[in-house]
PDB file of C-alpha atoms in Angstrom:
ATOM      1  CA  CYS A   1      27.687  17.837 -26.073  1.00 42.00           C
ATOM      2  CA  LEU A   2      28.032  19.921 -28.582  1.00 40.00           C
ATOM      3  CA  VAL A   3      25.999  19.777 -31.917  1.00 39.00           C
ATOM      4  CA  HIS A   4      26.269  22.264 -35.162  1.00 40.00           C
ATOM      5  CA  VAL A   5      22.691  23.196 -37.261  1.00 38.00           C
ATOM      6  CA  THR A   6      23.042  24.224 -40.465  1.00 40.00           C
ATOM      7  CA  TYR A   7      20.341  25.983 -41.719  1.00 35.00           C
ATOM      8  CA  SER A   8      19.332  27.990 -44.662  1.00 40.00           C
ATOM      9  CA  THR A   9      16.644  28.674 -46.418  1.00 39.00           C
ATOM     10  CA  THR A  10      14.660  31.477 -48.336  1.00 39.00           C
ATOM     11  CA  TYR A  11      13.617  33.991 -47.459  1.00 36.00           C
ATOM     12  CA  ASN A  12      10.022  35.750 -47.929  1.00 42.00           C
ATOM     13  CA  SER A  13       9.064  38.924 -46.614  1.00 40.00           C
ATOM     14  CA  HIS A  14       5.484  38.112 -47.517  1.00 42.00           C
ATOM     15  CA  ASN A  15       5.459  35.219 -44.082  1.00 42.00           C
ATOM     16  CA  SER A  16       8.241  35.598 -41.813  1.00 41.00           C
ATOM     17  CA  MET A  17       7.120  32.036 -40.297  1.00 41.00           C
ATOM     18  CA  HIS A  18       8.405  30.400 -43.334  1.00 40.00           C
ATOM     19  CA  LYS A  19      12.110  30.763 -41.534  1.00 38.00           C
ATOM     20  CA  ILE A  20      12.020  30.730 -38.584  1.00 37.00           C
ATOM     21  CA  ALA A  21       9.334  27.196 -37.363  1.00 38.00           C
ATOM     22  CA  PRO A  22      11.620  24.927 -39.710  1.00 42.00           C
ATOM     23  CA  LEU A  23      14.450  26.328 -36.976  1.00 35.00           C
ATOM     24  CA  ILE A  24      12.884  26.285 -34.049  1.00 36.00           C
ATOM     25  CA  ILE A  25      11.592  21.738 -34.838  1.00 34.00           C
ATOM     26  CA  GLY A  26      15.286  20.870 -35.868  1.00 39.00           C
ATOM     27  CA  ALA A  27      15.932  21.380 -32.130  1.00 34.00           C
ATOM     28  CA  LEU A  28      13.284  20.416 -30.543  1.00 35.00           C
ATOM     29  CA  VAL A  29      14.342  17.126 -32.205  1.00 36.00           C
ATOM     30  CA  VAL A  30      18.524  17.208 -31.380  1.00 35.00           C
ATOM     31  CA  THR A  31      16.939  17.356 -28.155  1.00 33.00           C
ATOM     32  CA  SER A  32      14.785  15.064 -26.689  1.00 35.00           C
ATOM     33  CA  SER A  33      17.784  12.877 -29.275  1.00 33.00           C
ATOM     34  CA  LEU A  34      20.288  13.452 -26.302  1.00 31.00           C
ATOM     35  CA  SER A  35      17.279  13.095 -23.541  1.00 38.00           C
ATOM     36  CA  ILE A  36      18.196   9.396 -22.490  1.00 43.00           C
ATOM     37  CA  PHE A  37      22.181  10.473 -23.075  1.00 44.00           C
ATOM     38  CA  PRO A  38      24.030  10.029 -19.392  1.00 46.00           C
ATOM     39  CA  THR A  39      25.901  13.599 -18.428  1.00 41.00           C
ATOM     40  CA  ALA A  40      29.299  14.435 -18.547  1.00 39.00           C
ATOM     41  CA  ASP A  41      29.599  12.214 -14.642  1.00 43.00           C
ATOM     42  CA  ALA A  42      27.241   9.364 -15.517  1.00 44.00           C
ATOM     43  CA  GLN A  43      29.452   6.231 -14.500  1.00 62.00           C
ATOM     44  CA  GLY A  44      27.202   4.211 -17.180  1.00 80.00           C
ATOM     45  CA  PRO A  45      24.125   2.635 -19.232  1.00 93.00           C
ATOM     46  CA  PRO A  46      20.950   1.931 -18.724  1.00 96.00           C
ATOM     47  CA  ASP A  47      20.769  -1.041 -16.079  1.00 97.00           C
ATOM     48  CA  ILE A  48      19.380  -3.372 -13.605  1.00 98.00           C
ATOM     49  CA  SER A  49      19.859  -6.189 -10.992  1.00 98.00           C
ATOM     50  CA  ILE A  50      17.193  -8.452  -8.929  1.00 98.00           C
ATOM     51  CA  ASP A  51      18.749 -11.296  -6.635  1.00 98.00           C
ATOM     52  CA  CYS A  52      16.182 -12.946  -4.096  1.00 97.00           C
ATOM     53  CA  VAL A  53      16.794 -15.541  -0.889  1.00 91.00           C
ATOM     54  CA  GLN A  54      16.629 -18.734  -2.177  1.00 88.00           C
ATOM     55  CA  GLU A  55      14.553 -21.831  -0.672  1.00 84.00           C
ATOM     56  CA  ASN A  56      11.571 -19.917   0.730  1.00 95.00           C
ATOM     57  CA  HIS A  57       9.041 -22.920   2.195  1.00 97.00           C
ATOM     58  CA  ILE A  58       5.481 -23.197   2.121  1.00 97.00           C
ATOM     59  CA  ASN A  59       3.076 -25.694   4.932  1.00 95.00           C
ATOM     60  CA  VAL A  60      -0.114 -26.221   3.584  1.00 94.00           C
ATOM     61  CA  SER A  61      -1.510 -28.147   6.326  1.00 91.00           C
ATOM     62  CA  MET A  62      -5.711 -26.910   7.156  1.00 87.00           C
ATOM     63  CA  ASP A  63      -4.665 -24.050   9.233  1.00 88.00           C
ATOM     64  CA  SER A  64      -1.783 -22.818   7.597  1.00 92.00           C
ATOM     65  CA  LEU A  65      -1.479 -19.025   5.584  1.00 94.00           C
ATOM     66  CA  ARG A  66      -0.306 -21.501   2.710  1.00 96.00           C
ATOM     67  CA  ALA A  67       2.077 -18.838   2.161  1.00 97.00           C
ATOM     68  CA  VAL A  68       5.538 -17.020   2.213  1.00 97.00           C
ATOM     69  CA  VAL A  69       6.886 -13.928   1.195  1.00 97.00           C
ATOM     70  CA  ILE A  70      10.538 -14.119  -0.622  1.00 97.00           C
ATOM     71  CA  TYR A  71      12.681 -10.854   0.209  1.00 97.00           C
ATOM     72  CA  CYS A  72      14.360  -9.843  -3.512  1.00 98.00           C
ATOM     73  CA  TRP A  73      17.282  -6.626  -3.657  1.00 98.00           C
ATOM     74  CA  VAL A  74      16.480  -4.651  -6.553  1.00 98.00           C
ATOM     75  CA  GLU A  75      19.693  -2.269  -8.447  1.00 98.00           C
ATOM     76  CA  ASN A  76      19.529  -0.133  -9.956  1.00 98.00           C
ATOM     77  CA  PRO A  77      24.370  -0.106 -11.057  1.00 97.00           C
ATOM     78  CA  SER A  78      24.052   2.807 -12.874  1.00 97.00           C
ATOM     79  CA  SER A  79      23.501   6.804 -13.024  1.00 96.00           C
ATOM     80  CA  PHE A  80      19.929   6.875 -14.573  1.00 97.00           C
ATOM     81  CA  ASN A  81      16.923   7.458 -13.203  1.00 98.00           C
ATOM     82  CA  GLU A  82      14.974   3.966 -13.729  1.00 98.00           C
ATOM     83  CA  ASP A  83      11.439   2.847 -14.019  1.00 98.00           C
ATOM     84  CA  VAL A  84      11.236  -0.610 -14.149  1.00 98.00           C
ATOM     85  CA  ASP A  85       8.064  -3.625 -14.248  1.00 98.00           C
ATOM     86  CA  PHE A  86       8.191  -6.568 -13.007  1.00 98.00           C
ATOM     87  CA  LEU A  87       7.105 -10.324 -14.318  1.00 98.00           C
ATOM     88  CA  TYR A  88       6.528 -12.864 -12.371  1.00 98.00           C
ATOM     89  CA  ASP A  89       6.270 -17.251 -13.474  1.00 98.00           C
ATOM     90  CA  SER A  90       5.576 -20.025 -11.725  1.00 96.00           C
ATOM     91  CA  GLU A  91       4.825 -23.808 -12.866  1.00 88.00           C
ATOM     92  CA  SER A  92       3.142 -24.009 -10.288  1.00 94.00           C
ATOM     93  CA  LEU A  93       2.264 -21.307  -7.145  1.00 97.00           C
ATOM     94  CA  SER A  94       1.248 -17.695  -7.290  1.00 97.00           C
ATOM     95  CA  ILE A  95       2.808 -15.913  -7.587  1.00 98.00           C
ATOM     96  CA  THR A  96       2.002 -11.911  -6.117  1.00 98.00           C
ATOM     97  CA  GLY A  97       4.538  -8.576  -6.587  1.00 98.00           C
ATOM     98  CA  LEU A  98       5.084  -4.854  -7.177  1.00 97.00           C
ATOM     99  CA  SER A  99       3.894  -4.821 -10.986  1.00 98.00           C
ATOM    100  CA  SER A 100       6.028  -1.245 -10.607  1.00 98.00           C
ATOM    101  CA  MET A 101       8.483   0.369  -8.971  1.00 98.00           C
ATOM    102  CA  TYR A 102      10.953   4.410 -10.211  1.00 98.00           C
ATOM    103  CA  ILE A 103      14.600   3.326  -8.450  1.00 98.00           C
ATOM    104  CA  SER A 104      17.012   6.329  -8.043  1.00 97.00           C
ATOM    105  CA  ALA A 105      20.344   5.618  -9.919  1.00 97.00           C
ATOM    106  CA  GLY A 106      22.652   4.198  -7.953  1.00 96.00           C
ATOM    107  CA  THR A 107      20.471   3.191  -5.492  1.00 97.00           C
ATOM    108  CA  THR A 108      19.329  -0.445  -3.861  1.00 98.00           C
ATOM    109  CA  ARG A 109      15.470  -1.036  -3.292  1.00 98.00           C
ATOM    110  CA  LEU A 110      13.349  -4.658  -1.668  1.00 98.00           C
ATOM    111  CA  ILE A 111      10.475  -5.856  -2.634  1.00 98.00           C
ATOM    112  CA  GLU A 112       8.003  -8.505  -1.204  1.00 97.00           C
ATOM    113  CA  VAL A 113       7.588 -10.972  -3.412  1.00 98.00           C
ATOM    114  CA  VAL A 114       4.508 -13.933  -2.261  1.00 98.00           C
ATOM    115  CA  ALA A 115       4.207 -17.147  -3.427  1.00 98.00           C
ATOM    116  CA  ARG A 116       0.878 -19.243  -2.325  1.00 97.00           C
ATOM    117  CA  ALA A 117      -0.123 -22.573  -2.652  1.00 97.00           C
ATOM    118  CA  SER A 118      -3.004 -24.404  -2.931  1.00 94.00           C
ATOM    119  CA  GLN A 119      -4.701 -26.211   0.318  1.00 88.00           C
ATOM    120  CA  LEU A 120      -2.958 -29.755   0.391  1.00 88.00           C
ATOM    121  CA  GLN A 121      -0.759 -28.638  -3.324  1.00 94.00           C
ATOM    122  CA  ASP A 122       1.763 -32.152  -3.832  1.00 94.00           C
ATOM    123  CA  ALA A 123       4.612 -31.992  -1.637  1.00 96.00           C
ATOM    124  CA  GLY A 124       8.183 -30.868  -3.815  1.00 96.00           C
ATOM    125  CA  GLU A 125      10.534 -28.344  -5.153  1.00 96.00           C
ATOM    126  CA  PHE A 126       9.083 -25.789  -7.449  1.00 96.00           C
ATOM    127  CA  SER A 127      10.885 -23.008  -9.585  1.00 95.00           C
ATOM    128  CA  ASN A 128       9.236 -19.286  -9.941  1.00 97.00           C
ATOM    129  CA  SER A 129      11.673 -16.455 -11.854  1.00 97.00           C
ATOM    130  CA  ILE A 130      11.117 -12.273 -11.525  1.00 98.00           C
ATOM    131  CA  THR A 131      11.907 -10.283 -14.247  1.00 98.00           C
ATOM    132  CA  ALA A 132      12.868  -6.732 -13.807  1.00 98.00           C
ATOM    133  CA  ILE A 133      12.406  -4.267 -17.428  1.00 98.00           C
ATOM    134  CA  VAL A 134      13.741  -0.574 -16.945  1.00 98.00           C
ATOM    135  CA  ARG A 135      10.783   1.058 -19.481  1.00 98.00           C
ATOM    136  CA  GLU A 136      12.411   4.171 -18.953  1.00 98.00           C
ATOM    137  CA  ALA A 137      16.517   5.916 -17.664  1.00 98.00           C
ATOM    138  CA  ASN A 138      15.942  10.207 -17.351  1.00 97.00           C
ATOM    139  CA  GLY A 139      12.570   9.710 -18.229  1.00 97.00           C
ATOM    140  CA  ALA A 140      12.662   8.581 -22.070  1.00 97.00           C
ATOM    141  CA  PRO A 141      11.664   5.307 -22.836  1.00 97.00           C
ATOM    142  CA  THR A 142      14.226   2.592 -23.099  1.00 96.00           C
ATOM    143  CA  TRP A 143      12.448   0.118 -25.586  1.00 93.00           C
ATOM    144  CA  PRO A 144      13.658  -2.158 -28.036  1.00 92.00           C
ATOM    145  CA  VAL A 145      17.006  -2.960 -26.024  1.00 94.00           C
ATOM    146  CA  SER A 146      15.619  -2.097 -22.923  1.00 96.00           C
ATOM    147  CA  PRO A 147      17.881  -3.589 -20.527  1.00 97.00           C
ATOM    148  CA  THR A 148      16.185  -6.639 -18.279  1.00 98.00           C
ATOM    149  CA  ASP A 149      17.436  -9.360 -15.216  1.00 98.00           C
ATOM    150  CA  THR A 150      15.274 -12.408 -14.734  1.00 98.00           C
ATOM    151  CA  GLU A 151      16.434 -13.910 -11.019  1.00 98.00           C
ATOM    152  CA  GLU A 152      15.112 -17.991 -10.698  1.00 96.00           C
ATOM    153  CA  PHE A 153      14.593 -19.138  -7.052  1.00 96.00           C
ATOM    154  CA  THR A 154      13.122 -21.579  -5.972  1.00 95.00           C
ATOM    155  CA  VAL A 155      10.151 -22.667  -3.015  1.00 96.00           C
ATOM    156  CA  ILE A 156       8.993 -25.636  -1.754  1.00 97.00           C
ATOM    157  CA  ILE A 157       5.741 -26.994  -0.124  1.00 97.00           C
ATOM    158  CA  ASP A 158       6.565 -29.443   2.670  1.00 96.00           C
ATOM    159  CA  ASP A 159       5.425 -32.749   3.851  1.00 96.00           C
ATOM    160  CA  TYR A 160       2.373 -32.815   5.862  1.00 94.00           C
ATOM    161  CA  ILE A 161       0.392 -36.014   6.626  1.00 93.00           C
ATOM    162  CA  GLU A 162      -2.992 -34.844   9.225  1.00 91.00           C
ATOM    163  CA  CYS A 163      -4.918 -38.506  10.618  1.00 90.00           C
ATOM    164  CA  ASN A 164      -7.674 -37.850  13.612  1.00 88.00           C
ATOM    165  CA  LEU A 165      -9.463 -40.395  16.005  1.00 85.00           C
ATOM    166  CA  TYR A 166     -13.472 -39.787  15.837  1.00 82.00           C
ATOM    167  CA  ASP A 167     -16.205 -41.951  17.200  1.00 78.00           C
ATOM    168  CA  TYR A 168     -14.648 -44.424  19.109  1.00 75.00           C
ATOM    169  CA  PRO A 169     -15.757 -45.849  21.749  1.00 77.00           C
ATOM    170  CA  GLU A 170     -14.834 -45.743  25.572  1.00 76.00           C
ATOM    171  CA  SER A 171     -14.609 -49.094  25.735  1.00 76.00           C
ATOM    172  CA  VAL A 172     -15.463 -52.412  24.267  1.00 77.00           C
ATOM    173  CA  ALA A 173     -16.347 -55.795  25.344  1.00 77.00           C
ATOM    174  CA  VAL A 174     -14.479 -59.582  24.069  1.00 77.00           C
ATOM    175  CA  GLY A 175     -16.797 -62.384  22.061  1.00 77.00           C
ATOM    176  CA  VAL A 176     -16.423 -65.853  23.328  1.00 77.00           C
ATOM    177  CA  ASP A 177     -13.810 -66.177  20.154  1.00 80.00           C
ATOM    178  CA  GLY A 178     -11.672 -63.321  21.823  1.00 75.00           C
ATOM    179  CA  ASP A 179     -12.465 -61.324  19.016  1.00 80.00           C
ATOM    180  CA  ILE A 180     -12.894 -57.250  19.072  1.00 79.00           C
ATOM    181  CA  ASP A 181     -14.963 -55.509  17.825  1.00 78.00           C
ATOM    182  CA  MET A 182     -14.198 -51.110  17.561  1.00 79.00           C
ATOM    183  CA  PRO A 183     -16.434 -49.386  15.460  1.00 81.00           C
ATOM    184  CA  VAL A 184     -13.624 -45.855  14.053  1.00 85.00           C
ATOM    185  CA  ILE A 185     -13.649 -42.447  12.048  1.00 86.00           C
ATOM    186  CA  VAL A 186     -10.648 -41.923  10.471  1.00 87.00           C
ATOM    187  CA  THR A 187      -9.814 -39.146   8.809  1.00 89.00           C
ATOM    188  CA  CYS A 188      -6.034 -38.388   6.778  1.00 90.00           C
ATOM    189  CA  PHE A 189      -5.419 -35.194   5.279  1.00 90.00           C
ATOM    190  CA  SER A 190      -1.831 -35.155   3.269  1.00 92.00           C
ATOM    191  CA  ASN A 191       0.320 -33.792   0.290  1.00 93.00           C
ATOM    192  CA  VAL A 192       2.463 -37.206  -0.525  1.00 93.00           C
ATOM    193  CA  GLU A 193       1.425 -40.643  -1.120  1.00 88.00           C
ATOM    194  CA  VAL A 194       1.082 -42.707   2.715  1.00 81.00           C
ATOM    195  CA  SER A 195       1.223 -46.256   4.462  1.00 83.00           C
ATOM    196  CA  LEU A 196      -0.446 -45.819   7.766  1.00 80.00           C
ATOM    197  CA  ASP A 197      -0.581 -48.144  10.458  1.00 81.00           C
ATOM    198  CA  PHE A 198      -2.804 -47.625  13.231  1.00 76.00           C
ATOM    199  CA  ALA A 199      -1.986 -49.917  16.727  1.00 77.00           C
ATOM    200  CA  PHE A 200      -4.111 -49.698  19.813  1.00 73.00           C
ATOM    201  CA  THR A 201      -4.061 -50.911  23.141  1.00 76.00           C
ATOM    202  CA  LEU A 202      -6.993 -52.461  25.621  1.00 73.00           C
ATOM    203  CA  HIS A 203      -6.761 -51.798  28.801  1.00 73.00           C
ATOM    204  CA  ASP A 204      -8.126 -54.475  31.420  1.00 71.00           C
ATOM    205  CA  VAL A 205     -10.458 -52.194  33.771  1.00 67.00           C
ATOM    206  CA  GLY A 206     -12.612 -55.164  35.352  1.00 60.00           C
TER     207      GLY A 206
END
């Protein structure tokens, strides 16, 4: 790209800097304004694309990690080397991942995003998103027209029900009226509303 600069001034023999300083400043301004433009072999302006694996599942049982790793591919299809920032959003889950990364021109990089649920979080499908924002292209800030791309992904909290019996007797006696009195402690953990029936089988060992 050719830049034509017209320059005129009044020469002052007592201070030669009056003549050269404006020309240097003008050249710096022109150089700075051209730094964001691509080279002659560029394939397009700064851009970004992100794509993530869908339908990720989380098990919220008592002894589980209650988390899942989501894999996302971040592509820089342009001819610019880019510094990219990431923003995360979720309606109910904790989403963590890289805050920023450098992506060379024309390359794709894999990142890992962790979605974490609370203990016994309600079962269901939860919407989440990750947004990639190009902060700099070839070292020059892209604001206020920063290219962005947002990818939405779903995390499914699986149903979980676990019940245990405690303090049940090894033997019971049958009363004269045929009734059986058997104290039992039942504990259940679940992230869904459910009604459970328990059946007990007695064996005659006499």
